[in-house]
Amino acid sequence: MSDFPVSLLKGYEDFMSGRYVEESGRYRSLAEKGQKPHTLMIACCDSRAAPETIFNCGPGELFVVRNVANLVPPYEPDGQFHATSAALEYAVQALKIRDIVVMGHGRCGGIQAALDPMDEPLSPGDFIGKWMGMLRSTADQIPSTEIMTQSERQTALERVSIRNSIANLKTFPCIRILEEKGSMRIHGAWFDISTGELWVMDGKTGDFIRPQA
Amino acid sequence: MSDFPVSLLKGYEDFMSGRYVEESGRYRSLAEKGQKPHTLMIACCDSRAAPETIFNCGPGELFVVRNVANLVPPYEPDGQFHATSAALEYAVQALKIRDIVVMGHGRCGGIQAALDPMDEPLSPGDFIGKWMGMLRSTADQIPSTEIMTQSERQTALERVSIRNSIANLKTFPCIRILEEKGSMRIHGAWFDISTGELWVMDGKTGDFIRPQA
Amino acid sequence: MSDFPVSLLKGYEDFMSGRYVEESGRYRSLAEKGQKPHTLMIACCDSRAAPETIFNCGPGELFVVRNVANLVPPYEPDGQFHATSAALEYAVQALKIRDIVVMGHGRCGGIQAALDPMDEPLSPGDFIGKWMGMLRSTADQIPSTEIMTQSERQTALERVSIRNSIANLKTFPCIRILEEKGSMRIHGAWFDISTGELWVMDGKTGDFIRPQA
Amino acid sequence: MSDFPVSLLKGYEDFMSGRYVEESGRYRSLAEKGQKPHTLMIACCDSRAAPETIFNCGPGELFVVRNVANLVPPYEPDGQFHATSAALEYAVQALKIRDIVVMGHGRCGGIQAALDPMDEPLSPGDFIGKWMGMLRSTADQIPSTEIMTQSERQTALERVSIRNSIANLKTFPCIRILEEKGSMRIHGAWFDISTGELWVMDGKTGDFIRPQA
């Protein structure tokens, strides 16, 4: 007898008696033929910003990396375990995905931690401190609350961070080469949890704008 | 004018005119009060195994890490960037999540790569090779295709890997301490993409079983 | 006065006053015309896996060999008594049966003995040890309990053993020749005692799958 | 997609929607607690003489060996594979079964082959010829058709053979010792396929008689 959370089992039953009924053929076909997702989505772990929900995507559409604050680290071909780089490599080289979206969102706890580091690490390992340290030098350049409101600072770093991750993406040789050949497209997006608004990045200027209907 | 993928913009419009209409209040409330997800889900990037879909979860329910093959590396408090460990720490220490699910699935490309490593890495960085190298010594103990079919070997390693990740979870002091105090529950789950079946791990034996209806 | 077990006599009376009333004509006809079973079933002695029960078969349908762990030994045309080979020969050559099913099941005591041989034989003759020795080299390749749970190891060997028996079946010239001519079909099946689920072997891959409804 | 015989799949569905509905608890309990059958039945492969049917037994009651002509070979502790001896040993030593029934039946093809050996073996391996050779010297003592009808000769050898197997059973040390201590009971039975009559052996005289109602 398992002690698996009852709420999840209930949700699974709803899935099976609901959505799965219509999509069972699609699942079976995706199992037999393998996945061929159109987009690699680099998103945040945040429970309020699930990409499949926001983009209304079904099985087989999005290959999704989720880490704290949707960060892409720079290319570092050392001997370490690199969760995000491994997913990138698999998506681009094995699955041949040619659209990448770095998707941030408002009120991101990770960005907040980068902006205003705690005096004490959350745990002795200080993994969040180190992970968000990727943004340290950038965060240091966001003006203080004497200049910008706390909310403005947060949104600013959320967006700077997306551009930062896109720059890091381009340090990966396989991505840079494909993009230079015009066969790879990299996009930025920012989701406002409070209002449901989606903002997408203008590839030329880096600005975040409301997409045209 | 953005070159943001049209299919994603279309999906977003469907979200806004559909699900969001009913859930706008919930999003607004989650923005104001912050997230309080009940479960940390460590899942795979695979486009066919989105946790929110399979467990029919709405905004605010699941804090989701997604990496290739839903792996948890062992506790390594060094100076590196650790995407998964950072998410763990944030979930447990900042969000106070007390249920963790490691969720694997059938036909996982990462597990396949661990089982039968390619002669040539996917790219010079060989990130997938290094990432799945976490399972190398375990994968070496799965019998060859002379004994088990390729599909059986794959399922076996998928499940072994979940137990492996759960063992690694318990190397994190903050998790081990909470579990020993009885205030942290760690679960395993395995989703069969082909049939939609969910199998959950029996915490005592480690076996994967169909949950009782 | 016989000391024949009363429970069996009671069961026989139930058979005569129940099922036999409807099937007496069929028994009489089968006695006069001889049997013409459609399937040779190689099954286990286990009291929980009777083929006639599980496949709801009546008199005249199944020619059934039952030995410990439903094993088929390899073709050995020596001077010994070979219970299983004799039954095979009779089924194929005298009765002209053209469908053979090797039917295993979960929690098989014989397979368990092959997986984890006892230090002491059950009796000085050690017949079980020798009989299950047929699987020794295969069993040695199943990973230890450090990698797979005891239940997973057991299911794995149960299924490997069915494929093994099917391979041995094909070492019998009369079977091999008929199969090559396309007039003999060999099948594998595995019955889950706990749930009643039947899994059948995919002839191409050797995988065990739930039959399509 | 499996090519598993459709008639068997249909029978399985009937089992699942019929008998299994009532007995699912019993199967689950037998899986969890293990089998504890009351009787070891040594029966024939013949499709017309399934013990579970004739004795109306449910799951968990009978541990069943089925070979051609329900023979028990003499105790031979050599290095060979002995299907029947292995099952005996497992039933008596591991399962502690204390009632053994050797069950023969009318119109047995194996007995017929022992009575009137074919000029040519069924196949070059001649497994049936060797297997039924166990009865050769006994069969040679059955009078010719000048004295007894063919049907009388056949029934005679069927019954002689049951007594023969019972004598062989007692060459197994573990059985002989238990029987001498009075804690093992060995029975003979003979089923008339044509009429459905059951005859049981009188332990003292060896005669086959109709059991008292």
JSON list of C-alpha atoms in Angstrom, two decimals, chain A residues 24-136:
[
{"chain": "A", "resi": 24, "resn": "SER", "atom": "CA", "xyz": [-5.12, 8.42, -25.74]},
{"chain": "A", "resi": 25, "resn": "GLY", "atom": "CA", "xyz": [-4.41, 7.92, -29.45]},
{"chain": "A", "resi": 26, "resn": "ARG", "atom": "CA", "xyz": [-2.00, 10.83, -29.41]},
{"chain": "A", "resi": 27, "resn": "TYR", "atom": "CA", "xyz": [-0.15, 9.41, -26.38]},
{"chain": "A", "resi": 28, "resn": "ARG", "atom": "CA", "xyz": [0.05, 5.98, -27.97]},
{"chain": "A", "resi": 29, "resn": "SER", "atom": "CA", "xyz": [1.35, 7.43, -31.21]},
{"chain": "A", "resi": 30, "resn": "LEU", "atom": "CA", "xyz": [3.90, 9.60, -29.37]},
{"chain": "A", "resi": 31, "resn": "ALA", "atom": "CA", "xyz": [5.08, 6.49, -27.54]},
{"chain": "A", "resi": 32, "resn": "GLU", "atom": "CA", "xyz": [5.51, 4.50, -30.71]},
{"chain": "A", "resi": 33, "resn": "LYS", "atom": "CA", "xyz": [7.01, 7.17, -32.94]},
{"chain": "A", "resi": 34, "resn": "GLY", "atom": "CA", "xyz": [8.94, 9.08, -30.29]},
{"chain": "A", "resi": 35, "resn": "GLN", "atom": "CA", "xyz": [8.59, 12.72, -29.37]},
{"chain": "A", "resi": 36, "resn": "LYS", "atom": "CA", "xyz": [9.13, 15.53, -31.88]},
{"chain": "A", "resi": 37, "resn": "PRO", "atom": "CA", "xyz": [8.50, 18.69, -29.84]},
{"chain": "A", "resi": 38, "resn": "HIS", "atom": "CA", "xyz": [8.50, 21.98, -31.74]},
{"chain": "A", "resi": 39, "resn": "THR", "atom": "CA", "xyz": [9.93, 24.09, -28.90]},
{"chain": "A", "resi": 40, "resn": "LEU", "atom": "CA", "xyz": [12.49, 23.90, -26.11]},
{"chain": "A", "resi": 41, "resn": "MET", "atom": "CA", "xyz": [11.11, 25.90, -23.21]},
{"chain": "A", "resi": 42, "resn": "ILE", "atom": "CA", "xyz": [13.41, 27.02, -20.40]},
{"chain": "A", "resi": 43, "resn": "ALA", "atom": "CA", "xyz": [11.07, 27.97, -17.60]},
{"chain": "A", "resi": 44, "resn": "CYS", "atom": "CA", "xyz": [10.95, 28.48, -13.86]},
{"chain": "A", "resi": 45, "resn": "CYS", "atom": "CA", "xyz": [9.98, 25.89, -11.25]},
{"chain": "A", "resi": 46, "resn": "ASP", "atom": "CA", "xyz": [7.38, 28.31, -9.96]},
{"chain": "A", "resi": 47, "resn": "SER", "atom": "CA", "xyz": [4.00, 26.66, -9.41]},
{"chain": "A", "resi": 48, "resn": "ARG", "atom": "CA", "xyz": [2.21, 29.61, -10.98]},
{"chain": "A", "resi": 49, "resn": "ALA", "atom": "CA", "xyz": [3.94, 29.54, -14.37]},
{"chain": "A", "resi": 50, "resn": "ALA", "atom": "CA", "xyz": [3.57, 26.11, -15.99]},
{"chain": "A", "resi": 51, "resn": "PRO", "atom": "CA", "xyz": [4.34, 26.50, -19.70]},
{"chain": "A", "resi": 52, "resn": "GLU", "atom": "CA", "xyz": [1.89, 23.81, -20.85]},
{"chain": "A", "resi": 53, "resn": "THR", "atom": "CA", "xyz": [-0.89, 25.66, -19.08]},
{"chain": "A", "resi": 54, "resn": "ILE", "atom": "CA", "xyz": [-0.01, 29.15, -20.29]},
{"chain": "A", "resi": 55, "resn": "PHE", "atom": "CA", "xyz": [0.53, 28.11, -23.89]},
{"chain": "A", "resi": 56, "resn": "ASN", "atom": "CA", "xyz": [-2.27, 25.51, -23.79]},
{"chain": "A", "resi": 57, "resn": "CYS", "atom": "CA", "xyz": [0.02, 22.80, -25.11]},
{"chain": "A", "resi": 58, "resn": "GLY", "atom": "CA", "xyz": [-0.75, 19.11, -25.38]},
{"chain": "A", "resi": 59, "resn": "PRO", "atom": "CA", "xyz": [1.51, 16.10, -25.12]},
{"chain": "A", "resi": 60, "resn": "GLY", "atom": "CA", "xyz": [4.44, 16.14, -27.54]},
{"chain": "A", "resi": 61, "resn": "GLU", "atom": "CA", "xyz": [4.69, 19.91, -28.05]},
{"chain": "A", "resi": 62, "resn": "LEU", "atom": "CA", "xyz": [7.12, 21.34, -25.49]},
{"chain": "A", "resi": 63, "resn": "PHE", "atom": "CA", "xyz": [10.44, 19.98, -24.26]},
{"chain": "A", "resi": 64, "resn": "VAL", "atom": "CA", "xyz": [10.67, 21.75, -20.92]},
{"chain": "A", "resi": 65, "resn": "VAL", "atom": "CA", "xyz": [13.58, 22.52, -18.64]},
{"chain": "A", "resi": 66, "resn": "ARG", "atom": "CA", "xyz": [12.50, 24.01, -15.35]},
{"chain": "A", "resi": 67, "resn": "ASN", "atom": "CA", "xyz": [14.99, 25.38, -12.86]},
{"chain": "A", "resi": 68, "resn": "VAL", "atom": "CA", "xyz": [14.86, 28.21, -10.35]},
{"chain": "A", "resi": 69, "resn": "ALA", "atom": "CA", "xyz": [14.46, 31.49, -12.27]},
{"chain": "A", "resi": 70, "resn": "ASN", "atom": "CA", "xyz": [14.75, 29.88, -15.72]},
{"chain": "A", "resi": 71, "resn": "LEU", "atom": "CA", "xyz": [18.48, 30.45, -15.98]},
{"chain": "A", "resi": 72, "resn": "VAL", "atom": "CA", "xyz": [20.85, 29.21, -18.65]},
{"chain": "A", "resi": 73, "resn": "PRO", "atom": "CA", "xyz": [24.43, 29.01, -17.39]},
{"chain": "A", "resi": 74, "resn": "PRO", "atom": "CA", "xyz": [27.27, 29.80, -19.76]},
{"chain": "A", "resi": 75, "resn": "TYR", "atom": "CA", "xyz": [28.91, 27.01, -21.76]},
{"chain": "A", "resi": 76, "resn": "GLU", "atom": "CA", "xyz": [31.32, 25.16, -19.45]},
{"chain": "A", "resi": 77, "resn": "PRO", "atom": "CA", "xyz": [32.62, 21.94, -20.95]},
{"chain": "A", "resi": 78, "resn": "ASP", "atom": "CA", "xyz": [34.12, 20.57, -17.74]},
{"chain": "A", "resi": 79, "resn": "GLY", "atom": "CA", "xyz": [33.55, 17.24, -16.05]},
{"chain": "A", "resi": 80, "resn": "GLN", "atom": "CA", "xyz": [30.63, 18.35, -13.89]},
{"chain": "A", "resi": 81, "resn": "PHE", "atom": "CA", "xyz": [26.93, 17.45, -13.98]},
{"chain": "A", "resi": 82, "resn": "HIS", "atom": "CA", "xyz": [25.14, 20.26, -15.83]},
{"chain": "A", "resi": 83, "resn": "ALA", "atom": "CA", "xyz": [21.40, 19.69, -15.78]},
{"chain": "A", "resi": 84, "resn": "THR", "atom": "CA", "xyz": [20.49, 22.62, -18.01]},
{"chain": "A", "resi": 85, "resn": "SER", "atom": "CA", "xyz": [23.32, 22.22, -20.51]},
{"chain": "A", "resi": 86, "resn": "ALA", "atom": "CA", "xyz": [22.54, 18.51, -20.84]},
{"chain": "A", "resi": 87, "resn": "ALA", "atom": "CA", "xyz": [18.91, 19.30, -21.64]},
{"chain": "A", "resi": 88, "resn": "LEU", "atom": "CA", "xyz": [19.98, 21.94, -24.16]},
{"chain": "A", "resi": 89, "resn": "GLU", "atom": "CA", "xyz": [22.32, 19.56, -25.89]},
{"chain": "A", "resi": 90, "resn": "TYR", "atom": "CA", "xyz": [19.70, 16.80, -26.02]},
{"chain": "A", "resi": 91, "resn": "ALA", "atom": "CA", "xyz": [17.02, 19.15, -27.36]},
{"chain": "A", "resi": 92, "resn": "VAL", "atom": "CA", "xyz": [19.19, 20.65, -30.08]},
{"chain": "A", "resi": 93, "resn": "GLN", "atom": "CA", "xyz": [21.37, 17.71, -31.11]},
{"chain": "A", "resi": 94, "resn": "ALA", "atom": "CA", "xyz": [19.14, 14.70, -30.57]},
{"chain": "A", "resi": 95, "resn": "LEU", "atom": "CA", "xyz": [15.63, 16.14, -31.01]},
{"chain": "A", "resi": 96, "resn": "LYS", "atom": "CA", "xyz": [16.66, 18.80, -33.54]},
{"chain": "A", "resi": 97, "resn": "ILE", "atom": "CA", "xyz": [14.50, 21.46, -31.91]},
{"chain": "A", "resi": 98, "resn": "ARG", "atom": "CA", "xyz": [14.97, 24.81, -33.67]},
{"chain": "A", "resi": 99, "resn": "ASP", "atom": "CA", "xyz": [12.89, 27.14, -31.47]},
{"chain": "A", "resi": 100, "resn": "ILE", "atom": "CA", "xyz": [14.04, 27.95, -27.95]},
{"chain": "A", "resi": 101, "resn": "VAL", "atom": "CA", "xyz": [12.01, 30.08, -25.54]},
{"chain": "A", "resi": 102, "resn": "VAL", "atom": "CA", "xyz": [13.45, 31.42, -22.29]},
{"chain": "A", "resi": 103, "resn": "MET", "atom": "CA", "xyz": [10.35, 32.14, -20.27]},
{"chain": "A", "resi": 104, "resn": "GLY", "atom": "CA", "xyz": [10.45, 34.24, -17.13]},
{"chain": "A", "resi": 105, "resn": "HIS", "atom": "CA", "xyz": [7.63, 35.54, -14.99]},
{"chain": "A", "resi": 106, "resn": "GLY", "atom": "CA", "xyz": [6.75, 38.17, -12.42]},
{"chain": "A", "resi": 107, "resn": "ARG", "atom": "CA", "xyz": [7.29, 37.83, -8.66]},
{"chain": "A", "resi": 108, "resn": "CYS", "atom": "CA", "xyz": [10.00, 35.25, -9.17]},
{"chain": "A", "resi": 109, "resn": "GLY", "atom": "CA", "xyz": [11.44, 34.14, -5.83]},
{"chain": "A", "resi": 110, "resn": "GLY", "atom": "CA", "xyz": [14.81, 33.30, -7.34]},
{"chain": "A", "resi": 111, "resn": "ILE", "atom": "CA", "xyz": [15.19, 36.73, -8.90]},
{"chain": "A", "resi": 112, "resn": "GLN", "atom": "CA", "xyz": [14.22, 38.29, -5.60]},
{"chain": "A", "resi": 113, "resn": "ALA", "atom": "CA", "xyz": [16.98, 36.30, -3.91]},
{"chain": "A", "resi": 114, "resn": "ALA", "atom": "CA", "xyz": [19.49, 37.57, -6.47]},
{"chain": "A", "resi": 115, "resn": "LEU", "atom": "CA", "xyz": [18.35, 41.11, -6.01]},
{"chain": "A", "resi": 116, "resn": "ASP", "atom": "CA", "xyz": [18.46, 41.12, -2.24]},
{"chain": "A", "resi": 117, "resn": "PRO", "atom": "CA", "xyz": [20.66, 38.26, -1.05]},
{"chain": "A", "resi": 118, "resn": "MET", "atom": "CA", "xyz": [19.83, 36.95, 2.39]},
{"chain": "A", "resi": 119, "resn": "ASP", "atom": "CA", "xyz": [22.35, 37.42, 5.16]},
{"chain": "A", "resi": 120, "resn": "GLU", "atom": "CA", "xyz": [22.12, 33.73, 5.97]},
{"chain": "A", "resi": 121, "resn": "PRO", "atom": "CA", "xyz": [22.01, 31.02, 3.34]},
{"chain": "A", "resi": 122, "resn": "LEU", "atom": "CA", "xyz": [18.86, 28.89, 3.30]},
{"chain": "A", "resi": 123, "resn": "SER", "atom": "CA", "xyz": [20.98, 25.87, 4.19]},
{"chain": "A", "resi": 124, "resn": "PRO", "atom": "CA", "xyz": [24.67, 25.21, 4.78]},
{"chain": "A", "resi": 125, "resn": "GLY", "atom": "CA", "xyz": [25.04, 24.06, 1.15]},
{"chain": "A", "resi": 126, "resn": "ASP", "atom": "CA", "xyz": [23.78, 27.50, 0.00]},
{"chain": "A", "resi": 127, "resn": "PHE", "atom": "CA", "xyz": [22.75, 26.07, -3.38]},
{"chain": "A", "resi": 128, "resn": "ILE", "atom": "CA", "xyz": [20.30, 28.88, -4.10]},
{"chain": "A", "resi": 129, "resn": "GLY", "atom": "CA", "xyz": [22.93, 31.49, -3.23]},
{"chain": "A", "resi": 130, "resn": "LYS", "atom": "CA", "xyz": [25.39, 29.91, -5.63]},
{"chain": "A", "resi": 131, "resn": "TRP", "atom": "CA", "xyz": [22.82, 29.29, -8.35]},
{"chain": "A", "resi": 132, "resn": "MET", "atom": "CA", "xyz": [21.52, 32.85, -8.31]},
{"chain": "A", "resi": 133, "resn": "GLY", "atom": "CA", "xyz": [25.13, 34.01, -8.03]},
{"chain": "A", "resi": 134, "resn": "MET", "atom": "CA", "xyz": [25.10, 33.60, -11.79]},
{"chain": "A", "resi": 135, "resn": "LEU", "atom": "CA", "xyz": [23.26, 36.94, -11.78]},
{"chain": "A", "resi": 136, "resn": "ARG", "atom": "CA", "xyz": [25.29, 38.65, -9.04]}
]
